[in-house]
Amino acid sequence: MTISRILASGVAAVALAHGAAQAQQAPVIDMKAAEARAAATVKQMTPDEKVVLTLGVMPLPGFPGAPPPADAVPGAGYVPGIARLGVPALRETDASLGVSWVMGLRKDGATALPSGLAQAASWNPDVLYRGGATIGAEARAKGFNVLLAGGVNLMRDPRNGRTFEYLAEDPLLSGELVGAAIRGVQSNHIISTIKHFALNGQETGRKYVDVKIAEPAARESDLLAFQIGIERGQPGSAMCAYNRVLGHQACDSDWLLNKVLKGSWGWKGFVMSDWGAVPGVSAALNGLDQQSGVQLDPAPFFGDALKAKAASDPVYAARLDDMNKRILTAIYAAGVDKNPAQPGGAIDFAKGAAVAEDAAKQGIVLLRNTGNLLPLAKTAKSIAVIGGYADTGVLSGAGSSQVHSEGGPAAVRSLGGDGPFAALMSQQYHRSVPLKAIKAMAPNAVVTFRDGRYITDAVEKARQAEVAIVFANEWRMEGADQPDLSLPDGQDALIAAVAAANPNTIVVLQTGGPVLMPWLDKVGAVVEAWYPGARGGEAIASVLFGDTNPGGRLPVTFPASVDQLPRPKLDGSDWVEPNFAGDPAPGKDQLHADYDIEGSDVGYRWFAKKGQKALFPFGYGLSYTTFAGSGLKVAGLKAGFTLTNTGKVAGDDVGQVYLVGRNGQKLQRLVGFQRVTLAPGTSQKVNVTIDPRLLADWKDGGWTMPAGSYSFALGRDAETLSAPVSVKLSGKTWKD
Ligand code: BGC
């Protein structure tokens, strides 16, 4: 039995460290016992009962279809239970960043975690675990027992509108982190999904874009992120994606669902569809177990139509039993039935905010700091704060993952449109005010604010102050991609003008992903704060004034130009209308995304292969202290090295080990990482275990790790590598 199969079958919740700090262990899930119970329950089900768990609705008042069932909680989904058999209804809510507001229907507030990318920039599985545990507890307190969390699509294109929800461009980093988040969610006796399975790399034409990719490339990249995430997190459910893969809808893909997920990986959970992603009843045969949000599909395929098929066709009948067994296995494994979630539980906003603030602090990345402009002295006399609604709140990303933090949004900037999805297309700011937090840090300073609409006025204020802090925002949403990587609304010109007026200009970025920085050489410092969540303002101020020494590292490459990308022009971006609902556009069959261009060389691997220099590479991040890595030794699949804080203040470093060559072939793959906290002048030995899949290639239906010479290097980031260390490793081949 291979490692992945042992974990997927849930014999023991063993989590291999793979170089990541060991996130807290969730309760051991006994999948075998859950499966046996599920099989016994299926035996007792009537034909009518067998299509109860397979069909879900959106329980939203005012939505088309029947009114929400009496025991539903307003959220993304509801699947009725079977009282006779003690099977609870499934009450589902989005998402990875907190319990979502569901287009304004929920007014009860929830902890808004920083964006997925912000959490991932911590490179710390414990951050993800604590975030998952917090939002899972809140979901439970609101009566939900399924959290539609676990977004782990790799960033194949930095313009992807959902980049802020996802984690990284690397399968190891993404898989480790999503696994920790899922463990956190499920520690509350609720089910988490992992999503969107798979290759959902762009929002443009998301419901019909057809992804072309060869199996080896998929297995070594996007699928590996899911595989590692499933092994670490043991999610009860996987949500299949909107897009097509090799000509089939992902939710109707025999290859993805039956062959890879359930076959090769031996995963025992259930596949739920994304909302409006089911093409027909045949999806059941191709591995889909549950149709979600039926109002968004052409028909309730997994209700009466499926029952009729099962009555006349033994293949469907067997499949229907398996569908029920899988859904029940997830319910029993998470203990959903024995630990019922009830609405009306209290939300501890202060506790949630502390978790969100810590995640934001750990994920903020210092990108530039000329002449040690940062940290600012708390004795500063005058500071001009400019732009980005810094007097109001902190930015968040939009779509199904949108959370209303305590008290609701501080400001909403409407972007027009009408209908049920219009509310989703608005910029929302959480109630955490950077300006206030800056004033609190420098109580004796004269702090002025200008909103940045008028450059002359902002420049004048910047000229009068010792320091100018420009907040620059880049907003993203589900359902549409970014047309390019610029900062919108003339912010590039604003920054350039302010920097020309004041050499001590600091730019604080709140972005949903990579952006270009044409003004970079002109400014003193750049802080990437992402979408920093419920206490983002406090976290930003803490970094600016040095109470927090930034230790975040980029989980994605910031390109210097879109011309460096595998697809300088995003597929369909010139003819598909941005449309949240994703309704098919004319000519939809012509929309293809060719992922064979880069294959498994996603992100920094593409840059390494092409010899391109990024604006800021994967793994990059500065600190208020300095670090040195040394003594890399690799023996078998174990790597060891030492990290030393060579500066004057305490700080966090992230050790990164890369494979850089194999039998003379140049390669680049992250094979291990660990975040450590070091007092000045101290060192720590770090050991990481290398997952052999990261040294291998997928070919002939399995993994092949050739025998021979492997070279590894310690990286400050993906472009700044130590002298390589070579070792001889024996070869092997294995199935998943
Ligand atoms: C999104 C999913 C989400 C679902 C339910 C879809 O539009 O793609 O991520 O979980 O809606 O709200």
mmCIF file of N, CA and C in Angstrom, residues 191-308:
data_model
loop_
_atom_site.group_PDB
_atom_site.id
_atom_site.type_symbol
_atom_site.label_atom_id
_atom_site.label_comp_id
_atom_site.label_asym_id
_atom_site.label_seq_id
_atom_site.Cartn_x
_atom_site.Cartn_y
_atom_site.Cartn_z
ATOM 1 N N ILE A 191 -18.476 18.935 7.710
ATOM 2 C CA ILE A 191 -17.784 18.465 6.506
ATOM 3 C C ILE A 191 -17.178 19.664 5.780
ATOM 4 N N SER A 192 -15.974 19.511 5.290
ATOM 5 C CA SER A 192 -15.395 20.527 4.399
ATOM 6 C C SER A 192 -15.283 19.944 3.001
ATOM 7 N N THR A 193 -15.429 20.828 2.027
ATOM 8 C CA THR A 193 -15.089 20.421 0.666
ATOM 9 C C THR A 193 -13.625 20.753 0.410
ATOM 10 N N ILE A 194 -13.120 20.234 -0.710
ATOM 11 C CA ILE A 194 -11.922 20.748 -1.363
ATOM 12 C C ILE A 194 -12.421 21.103 -2.759
ATOM 13 N N LYS A 195 -11.988 22.225 -3.332
ATOM 14 C CA LYS A 195 -12.589 22.668 -4.596
ATOM 15 C C LYS A 195 -11.602 23.508 -5.387
ATOM 16 N N HIS A 196 -11.798 23.801 -6.659
ATOM 17 C CA HIS A 196 -12.815 23.298 -7.574
ATOM 18 C C HIS A 196 -12.101 22.301 -8.451
ATOM 19 N N PHE A 197 -12.531 21.066 -8.388
ATOM 20 C CA PHE A 197 -11.835 19.934 -8.993
ATOM 21 C C PHE A 197 -12.234 19.787 -10.456
ATOM 22 N N ALA A 198 -11.427 20.084 -11.397
ATOM 23 C CA ALA A 198 -10.062 20.565 -11.278
ATOM 24 C C ALA A 198 -9.762 21.441 -12.486
ATOM 25 N N LEU A 199 -8.578 22.093 -12.408
ATOM 26 C CA LEU A 199 -8.055 22.891 -13.512
ATOM 27 C C LEU A 199 -8.933 24.095 -13.828
ATOM 28 N N ASN A 200 -9.560 24.623 -12.797
ATOM 29 C CA ASN A 200 -10.423 25.805 -12.898
ATOM 30 C C ASN A 200 -9.518 27.048 -12.791
ATOM 31 N N GLY A 201 -8.769 27.293 -13.858
ATOM 32 C CA GLY A 201 -7.696 28.278 -13.774
ATOM 33 C C GLY A 201 -8.058 29.681 -14.210
ATOM 34 N N GLN A 202 -9.264 29.878 -14.732
ATOM 35 C CA GLN A 202 -9.674 31.228 -15.114
ATOM 36 C C GLN A 202 -11.180 31.344 -14.951
ATOM 37 N N GLU A 203 -11.647 32.571 -14.779
ATOM 38 C CA GLU A 203 -13.079 32.827 -14.635
ATOM 39 C C GLU A 203 -13.719 33.177 -15.981
ATOM 40 N N THR A 204 -12.923 33.678 -16.893
ATOM 41 C CA THR A 204 -13.445 34.036 -18.215
ATOM 42 C C THR A 204 -14.051 32.796 -18.878
ATOM 43 N N GLY A 205 -15.339 32.851 -19.158
ATOM 44 C CA GLY A 205 -16.029 31.712 -19.770
ATOM 45 C C GLY A 205 -15.964 30.474 -18.899
ATOM 46 N N ARG A 206 -16.052 30.676 -17.587
ATOM 47 C CA ARG A 206 -15.729 29.574 -16.674
ATOM 48 C C ARG A 206 -16.636 28.364 -16.822
ATOM 49 N N LYS A 207 -17.851 28.588 -17.334
ATOM 50 C CA LYS A 207 -18.761 27.440 -17.427
ATOM 51 C C LYS A 207 -18.555 26.616 -18.687
ATOM 52 N N TYR A 208 -17.702 27.091 -19.583
ATOM 53 C CA TYR A 208 -17.525 26.295 -20.796
ATOM 54 C C TYR A 208 -16.113 26.284 -21.344
ATOM 55 N N VAL A 209 -15.206 27.046 -20.736
ATOM 56 C CA VAL A 209 -13.842 26.999 -21.243
ATOM 57 C C VAL A 209 -13.324 25.555 -21.144
ATOM 58 N N ASP A 210 -12.724 25.088 -22.225
ATOM 59 C CA ASP A 210 -12.262 23.697 -22.267
ATOM 60 C C ASP A 210 -10.744 23.679 -22.082
ATOM 61 N N VAL A 211 -10.315 23.024 -21.015
ATOM 62 C CA VAL A 211 -8.892 22.994 -20.689
ATOM 63 C C VAL A 211 -8.233 21.804 -21.362
ATOM 64 N N LYS A 212 -7.157 22.108 -22.056
ATOM 65 C CA LYS A 212 -6.389 21.036 -22.704
ATOM 66 C C LYS A 212 -5.122 20.843 -21.883
ATOM 67 N N ILE A 213 -4.901 19.642 -21.418
ATOM 68 C CA ILE A 213 -3.673 19.347 -20.663
ATOM 69 C C ILE A 213 -3.413 17.847 -20.722
ATOM 70 N N ALA A 214 -2.165 17.478 -20.899
ATOM 71 C CA ALA A 214 -1.808 16.057 -20.922
ATOM 72 C C ALA A 214 -1.829 15.524 -19.487
ATOM 73 N N GLU A 215 -2.161 14.248 -19.331
ATOM 74 C CA GLU A 215 -2.292 13.697 -17.977
ATOM 75 C C GLU A 215 -1.034 13.878 -17.126
ATOM 76 N N PRO A 216 0.176 13.595 -17.658
ATOM 77 C CA PRO A 216 1.350 13.757 -16.787
ATOM 78 C C PRO A 216 1.445 15.167 -16.217
ATOM 79 N N ALA A 217 1.214 16.171 -17.066
ATOM 80 C CA ALA A 217 1.321 17.561 -16.597
ATOM 81 C C ALA A 217 0.280 17.837 -15.513
ATOM 82 N N ALA A 218 -0.938 17.329 -15.721
ATOM 83 C CA ALA A 218 -1.998 17.558 -14.730
ATOM 84 C C ALA A 218 -1.669 16.870 -13.409
ATOM 85 N N ARG A 219 -1.181 15.642 -13.494
ATOM 86 C CA ARG A 219 -0.862 14.878 -12.282
ATOM 87 C C ARG A 219 0.240 15.528 -11.468
ATOM 88 N N GLU A 220 1.182 16.170 -12.170
ATOM 89 C CA GLU A 220 2.343 16.757 -11.474
ATOM 90 C C GLU A 220 2.060 18.177 -10.976
ATOM 91 N N SER A 221 0.887 18.712 -11.288
ATOM 92 C CA SER A 221 0.645 20.112 -10.913
ATOM 93 C C SER A 221 -0.675 20.249 -10.159
ATOM 94 N N ASP A 222 -1.720 20.659 -10.875
ATOM 95 C CA ASP A 222 -3.005 20.930 -10.213
ATOM 96 C C ASP A 222 -3.525 19.710 -9.460
ATOM 97 N N LEU A 223 -3.446 18.537 -10.091
ATOM 98 C CA LEU A 223 -3.979 17.353 -9.423
ATOM 99 C C LEU A 223 -3.143 16.988 -8.201
ATOM 100 N N LEU A 224 -1.838 17.246 -8.271
ATOM 101 C CA LEU A 224 -0.992 16.931 -7.106
ATOM 102 C C LEU A 224 -1.368 17.820 -5.911
ATOM 103 N N ALA A 225 -1.710 19.066 -6.184
ATOM 104 C CA ALA A 225 -2.151 19.946 -5.089
ATOM 105 C C ALA A 225 -3.390 19.351 -4.413
ATOM 106 N N PHE A 226 -4.351 18.891 -5.211
ATOM 107 C CA PHE A 226 -5.549 18.261 -4.650
ATOM 108 C C PHE A 226 -5.193 16.980 -3.909
ATOM 109 N N GLN A 227 -4.308 16.204 -4.514
ATOM 110 C CA GLN A 227 -3.968 14.906 -3.911
ATOM 111 C C GLN A 227 -3.338 15.100 -2.530
ATOM 112 N N ILE A 228 -2.382 16.019 -2.460
ATOM 113 C CA ILE A 228 -1.735 16.275 -1.166
ATOM 114 C C ILE A 228 -2.767 16.855 -0.182
ATOM 115 N N GLY A 229 -3.596 17.764 -0.672
ATOM 116 C CA GLY A 229 -4.623 18.361 0.191
ATOM 117 C C GLY A 229 -5.579 17.316 0.749
ATOM 118 N N ILE A 230 -5.956 16.370 -0.088
ATOM 119 C CA ILE A 230 -6.874 15.307 0.350
ATOM 120 C C ILE A 230 -6.184 14.402 1.369
ATOM 121 N N GLU A 231 -4.925 14.083 1.119
ATOM 122 C CA GLU A 231 -4.195 13.235 2.071
ATOM 123 C C GLU A 231 -4.073 13.914 3.435
ATOM 124 N N ARG A 232 -3.721 15.178 3.440
ATOM 125 C CA ARG A 232 -3.528 15.883 4.711
ATOM 126 C C ARG A 232 -4.849 16.217 5.390
ATOM 127 N N GLY A 233 -5.837 16.617 4.573
ATOM 128 C CA GLY A 233 -7.058 17.163 5.160
ATOM 129 C C GLY A 233 -8.205 16.183 5.285
ATOM 130 N N GLN A 234 -8.198 15.120 4.509
ATOM 131 C CA GLN A 234 -9.298 14.159 4.486
ATOM 132 C C GLN A 234 -10.669 14.824 4.395
ATOM 133 N N PRO A 235 -10.892 15.677 3.409
ATOM 134 C CA PRO A 235 -12.198 16.320 3.293
ATOM 135 C C PRO A 235 -13.283 15.292 2.997
ATOM 136 N N GLY A 236 -14.477 15.517 3.554
ATOM 137 C CA GLY A 236 -15.586 14.602 3.280
ATOM 138 C C GLY A 236 -16.086 14.743 1.857
ATOM 139 N N SER A 237 -15.877 15.927 1.287
ATOM 140 C CA SER A 237 -16.444 16.174 -0.035
ATOM 141 C C SER A 237 -15.447 16.909 -0.933
ATOM 142 N N ALA A 238 -15.608 16.701 -2.233
ATOM 143 C CA ALA A 238 -14.860 17.478 -3.226
ATOM 144 C C ALA A 238 -15.891 18.124 -4.138
ATOM 145 N N MET A 239 -15.681 19.411 -4.440
ATOM 146 C CA MET A 239 -16.609 20.087 -5.350
ATOM 147 C C MET A 239 -15.967 20.135 -6.733
ATOM 148 N N CYS A 240 -16.678 19.546 -7.707
ATOM 149 C CA CYS A 240 -16.134 19.581 -9.059
ATOM 150 C C CYS A 240 -16.367 20.963 -9.670
ATOM 151 N N ALA A 241 -15.565 21.273 -10.690
ATOM 152 C CA ALA A 241 -15.474 22.644 -11.203
ATOM 153 C C ALA A 241 -16.469 22.909 -12.331
ATOM 154 N N TYR A 242 -16.576 24.185 -12.686
ATOM 155 C CA TYR A 242 -17.451 24.592 -13.786
ATOM 156 C C TYR A 242 -16.903 24.214 -15.161
ATOM 157 N N ASN A 243 -15.583 24.394 -15.320
ATOM 158 C CA ASN A 243 -14.972 24.311 -16.647
ATOM 159 C C ASN A 243 -15.010 22.898 -17.218
ATOM 160 N N ARG A 244 -14.723 22.828 -18.501
ATOM 161 C CA ARG A 244 -14.541 21.516 -19.128
ATOM 162 C C ARG A 244 -13.065 21.149 -19.095
ATOM 163 N N VAL A 245 -12.810 19.865 -19.115
ATOM 164 C CA VAL A 245 -11.433 19.367 -19.179
ATOM 165 C C VAL A 245 -11.406 18.318 -20.279
ATOM 166 N N LEU A 246 -10.569 18.540 -21.266
ATOM 167 C CA LEU A 246 -10.435 17.611 -22.396
ATOM 168 C C LEU A 246 -11.805 17.251 -22.979
ATOM 169 N N GLY A 247 -12.640 18.273 -23.129
ATOM 170 C CA GLY A 247 -13.923 18.097 -23.808
ATOM 171 C C GLY A 247 -15.092 17.717 -22.921
ATOM 172 N N HIS A 248 -14.861 17.435 -21.636
ATOM 173 C CA HIS A 248 -15.958 17.050 -20.736
ATOM 174 C C HIS A 248 -16.099 18.066 -19.615
ATOM 175 N N GLN A 249 -17.359 18.336 -19.211
ATOM 176 C CA GLN A 249 -17.531 19.170 -18.009
ATOM 177 C C GLN A 249 -16.809 18.465 -16.860
ATOM 178 N N ALA A 250 -16.136 19.234 -16.011
ATOM 179 C CA ALA A 250 -15.405 18.613 -14.899
ATOM 180 C C ALA A 250 -16.340 17.784 -14.029
ATOM 181 N N CYS A 251 -17.613 18.215 -13.896
ATOM 182 C CA CYS A 251 -18.566 17.462 -13.069
ATOM 183 C C CYS A 251 -19.126 16.248 -13.799
ATOM 184 N N ASP A 252 -18.684 16.042 -15.016
ATOM 185 C CA ASP A 252 -19.163 14.915 -15.822
ATOM 186 C C ASP A 252 -17.954 14.206 -16.429
ATOM 187 N N SER A 253 -16.828 14.262 -15.700
ATOM 188 C CA SER A 253 -15.583 13.742 -16.259
ATOM 189 C C SER A 253 -15.214 12.421 -15.608
ATOM 190 N N ASP A 254 -15.399 11.367 -16.365
ATOM 191 C CA ASP A 254 -15.053 10.029 -15.887
ATOM 192 C C ASP A 254 -13.574 9.983 -15.479
ATOM 193 N N TRP A 255 -12.744 10.637 -16.281
ATOM 194 C CA TRP A 255 -11.301 10.625 -15.986
ATOM 195 C C TRP A 255 -11.025 11.289 -14.626
ATOM 196 N N LEU A 256 -11.524 12.518 -14.455
ATOM 197 C CA LEU A 256 -11.209 13.227 -13.203
ATOM 198 C C LEU A 256 -11.826 12.554 -11.985
ATOM 199 N N LEU A 257 -13.133 12.229 -12.096
ATOM 200 C CA LEU A 257 -13.856 11.804 -10.893
ATOM 201 C C LEU A 257 -13.677 10.313 -10.603
ATOM 202 N N ASN A 258 -13.926 9.492 -11.616
ATOM 203 C CA ASN A 258 -13.836 8.044 -11.370
ATOM 204 C C ASN A 258 -12.394 7.548 -11.372
ATOM 205 N N LYS A 259 -11.673 7.924 -12.429
ATOM 206 C CA LYS A 259 -10.349 7.307 -12.591
ATOM 207 C C LYS A 259 -9.329 7.885 -11.612
ATOM 208 N N VAL A 260 -9.266 9.218 -11.533
ATOM 209 C CA VAL A 260 -8.217 9.811 -10.698
ATOM 210 C C VAL A 260 -8.654 9.854 -9.231
ATOM 211 N N LEU A 261 -9.700 10.612 -8.949
ATOM 212 C CA LEU A 261 -10.069 10.915 -7.560
ATOM 213 C C LEU A 261 -10.465 9.658 -6.771
ATOM 214 N N LYS A 262 -11.374 8.891 -7.347
ATOM 215 C CA LYS A 262 -11.875 7.737 -6.599
ATOM 216 C C LYS A 262 -11.072 6.473 -6.888
ATOM 217 N N GLY A 263 -10.561 6.372 -8.127
ATOM 218 C CA GLY A 263 -9.821 5.168 -8.492
ATOM 219 C C GLY A 263 -8.390 5.232 -8.006
ATOM 220 N N SER A 264 -7.619 6.046 -8.699
ATOM 221 C CA SER A 264 -6.188 6.104 -8.430
ATOM 222 C C SER A 264 -5.885 6.532 -6.987
ATOM 223 N N TRP A 265 -6.615 7.507 -6.484
ATOM 224 C CA TRP A 265 -6.323 8.004 -5.129
ATOM 225 C C TRP A 265 -7.092 7.250 -4.035
ATOM 226 N N GLY A 266 -8.055 6.451 -4.440
ATOM 227 C CA GLY A 266 -8.793 5.652 -3.457
ATOM 228 C C GLY A 266 -9.572 6.489 -2.443
ATOM 229 N N TRP A 267 -10.013 7.672 -2.855
ATOM 230 C CA TRP A 267 -10.701 8.577 -1.921
ATOM 231 C C TRP A 267 -12.146 8.114 -1.709
ATOM 232 N N LYS A 268 -12.623 8.196 -0.473
ATOM 233 C CA LYS A 268 -13.928 7.601 -0.145
ATOM 234 C C LYS A 268 -15.048 8.614 0.034
ATOM 235 N N GLY A 269 -14.753 9.897 -0.121
ATOM 236 C CA GLY A 269 -15.772 10.923 0.098
ATOM 237 C C GLY A 269 -16.706 11.070 -1.096
ATOM 238 N N PHE A 270 -17.526 12.149 -1.079
ATOM 239 C CA PHE A 270 -18.479 12.339 -2.177
ATOM 240 C C PHE A 270 -18.186 13.616 -2.956
ATOM 241 N N VAL A 271 -18.516 13.546 -4.250
ATOM 242 C CA VAL A 271 -18.313 14.691 -5.135
ATOM 243 C C VAL A 271 -19.625 15.458 -5.232
ATOM 244 N N MET A 272 -19.594 16.725 -4.847
ATOM 245 C CA MET A 272 -20.768 17.581 -5.077
ATOM 246 C C MET A 272 -20.454 18.504 -6.251
ATOM 247 N N SER A 273 -21.496 18.872 -6.970
ATOM 248 C CA SER A 273 -21.265 19.739 -8.126
ATOM 249 C C SER A 273 -21.087 21.174 -7.673
ATOM 250 N N ASP A 274 -20.412 21.971 -8.501
ATOM 251 C CA ASP A 274 -20.510 23.404 -8.302
ATOM 252 C C ASP A 274 -21.908 23.814 -8.756
ATOM 253 N N TRP A 275 -22.287 25.015 -8.364
ATOM 254 C CA TRP A 275 -23.675 25.462 -8.549
ATOM 255 C C TRP A 275 -23.955 25.801 -10.018
ATOM 256 N N GLY A 276 -24.720 24.914 -10.673
ATOM 257 C CA GLY A 276 -24.998 25.142 -12.087
ATOM 258 C C GLY A 276 -23.968 24.491 -12.984
ATOM 259 N N ALA A 277 -23.367 23.387 -12.552
ATOM 260 C CA ALA A 277 -22.286 22.776 -13.330
ATOM 261 C C ALA A 277 -22.630 21.373 -13.815
ATOM 262 N N VAL A 278 -23.929 20.985 -13.703
ATOM 263 C CA VAL A 278 -24.277 19.601 -14.045
ATOM 264 C C VAL A 278 -24.956 19.554 -15.415
ATOM 265 N N PRO A 279 -24.366 18.822 -16.356
ATOM 266 C CA PRO A 279 -24.961 18.796 -17.693
ATOM 267 C C PRO A 279 -26.090 17.776 -17.860
ATOM 268 N N GLY A 280 -26.176 16.745 -17.014
ATOM 269 C CA GLY A 280 -27.230 15.744 -17.222
ATOM 270 C C GLY A 280 -27.098 14.605 -16.233
ATOM 271 N N VAL A 281 -28.049 13.684 -16.309
ATOM 272 C CA VAL A 281 -28.085 12.571 -15.350
ATOM 273 C C VAL A 281 -26.867 11.648 -15.521
ATOM 274 N N SER A 282 -26.297 11.640 -16.727
ATOM 275 C CA SER A 282 -25.146 10.764 -16.978
ATOM 276 C C SER A 282 -23.954 11.116 -16.086
ATOM 277 N N ALA A 283 -23.959 12.335 -15.546
ATOM 278 C CA ALA A 283 -22.862 12.723 -14.659
ATOM 279 C C ALA A 283 -22.741 11.740 -13.490
ATOM 280 N N ALA A 284 -23.861 11.101 -13.123
ATOM 281 C CA ALA A 284 -23.812 10.112 -12.029
ATOM 282 C C ALA A 284 -22.857 8.977 -12.393
ATOM 283 N N LEU A 285 -22.940 8.527 -13.628
ATOM 284 C CA LEU A 285 -22.063 7.422 -14.037
ATOM 285 C C LEU A 285 -20.610 7.881 -14.117
ATOM 286 N N ASN A 286 -20.432 9.153 -14.376
ATOM 287 C CA ASN A 286 -19.062 9.668 -14.511
ATOM 288 C C ASN A 286 -18.473 10.134 -13.189
ATOM 289 N N GLY A 287 -19.180 9.852 -12.089
ATOM 290 C CA GLY A 287 -18.551 10.055 -10.786
ATOM 291 C C GLY A 287 -19.150 11.132 -9.907
ATOM 292 N N LEU A 288 -20.130 11.894 -10.412
ATOM 293 C CA LEU A 288 -20.747 12.924 -9.561
ATOM 294 C C LEU A 288 -21.720 12.254 -8.587
ATOM 295 N N ASP A 289 -21.669 12.638 -7.311
ATOM 296 C CA ASP A 289 -22.517 12.002 -6.303
ATOM 297 C C ASP A 289 -23.684 12.868 -5.863
ATOM 298 N N GLN A 290 -23.562 14.160 -6.037
ATOM 299 C CA GLN A 290 -24.622 15.039 -5.525
ATOM 300 C C GLN A 290 -24.731 16.264 -6.428
ATOM 301 N N GLN A 291 -25.963 16.586 -6.820
ATOM 302 C CA GLN A 291 -26.218 17.799 -7.615
ATOM 303 C C GLN A 291 -26.561 18.922 -6.646
ATOM 304 N N SER A 292 -25.821 20.014 -6.717
ATOM 305 C CA SER A 292 -26.036 21.117 -5.775
ATOM 306 C C SER A 292 -26.845 22.230 -6.424
ATOM 307 N N GLY A 293 -27.412 23.095 -5.590
ATOM 308 C CA GLY A 293 -28.037 24.341 -6.064
ATOM 309 C C GLY A 293 -28.835 24.156 -7.335
ATOM 310 N N VAL A 294 -29.810 23.252 -7.288
ATOM 311 C CA VAL A 294 -30.456 22.780 -8.519
ATOM 312 C C VAL A 294 -31.083 23.908 -9.342
ATOM 313 N N GLN A 295 -31.452 25.006 -8.696
ATOM 314 C CA GLN A 295 -32.092 26.090 -9.463
ATOM 315 C C GLN A 295 -31.172 26.625 -10.562
ATOM 316 N N LEU A 296 -29.874 26.420 -10.411
ATOM 317 C CA LEU A 296 -28.944 26.962 -11.409
ATOM 318 C C LEU A 296 -28.624 25.971 -12.526
ATOM 319 N N ASP A 297 -29.137 24.743 -12.418
ATOM 320 C CA ASP A 297 -28.928 23.752 -13.477
ATOM 321 C C ASP A 297 -30.146 23.719 -14.404
ATOM 322 N N PRO A 298 -30.011 23.117 -15.601
ATOM 323 C CA PRO A 298 -31.169 23.033 -16.499
ATOM 324 C C PRO A 298 -32.316 22.207 -15.910
ATOM 325 N N ALA A 299 -32.035 21.208 -15.064
ATOM 326 C CA ALA A 299 -33.094 20.344 -14.515
ATOM 327 C C ALA A 299 -32.577 19.623 -13.269
ATOM 328 N N PRO A 300 -33.527 19.137 -12.424
ATOM 329 C CA PRO A 300 -33.094 18.360 -11.242
ATOM 330 C C PRO A 300 -32.742 16.930 -11.640
ATOM 331 N N PHE A 301 -31.620 16.773 -12.317
ATOM 332 C CA PHE A 301 -31.259 15.455 -12.874
ATOM 333 C C PHE A 301 -31.165 14.365 -11.805
ATOM 334 N N PHE A 302 -30.689 14.729 -10.609
ATOM 335 C CA PHE A 302 -30.420 13.698 -9.598
ATOM 336 C C PHE A 302 -31.610 13.458 -8.664
ATOM 337 N N GLY A 303 -32.826 13.826 -9.128
ATOM 338 C CA GLY A 303 -34.048 13.513 -8.387
ATOM 339 C C GLY A 303 -34.769 12.381 -9.106
ATOM 340 N N ASP A 304 -35.975 12.693 -9.598
ATOM 341 C CA ASP A 304 -36.798 11.654 -10.230
ATOM 342 C C ASP A 304 -36.130 11.021 -11.449
ATOM 343 N N ALA A 305 -35.391 11.813 -12.210
ATOM 344 C CA ALA A 305 -34.746 11.259 -13.416
ATOM 345 C C ALA A 305 -33.758 10.163 -13.022
ATOM 346 N N LEU A 306 -33.029 10.405 -11.948
ATOM 347 C CA LEU A 306 -32.058 9.406 -11.489
ATOM 348 C C LEU A 306 -32.780 8.179 -10.920
ATOM 349 N N LYS A 307 -33.878 8.436 -10.210
ATOM 350 C CA LYS A 307 -34.653 7.304 -9.653
ATOM 351 C C LYS A 307 -35.150 6.400 -10.793
ATOM 352 N N ALA A 308 -35.650 7.030 -11.852
ATOM 353 C CA ALA A 308 -36.165 6.253 -12.987
ATOM 354 C C ALA A 308 -35.035 5.447 -13.631
#
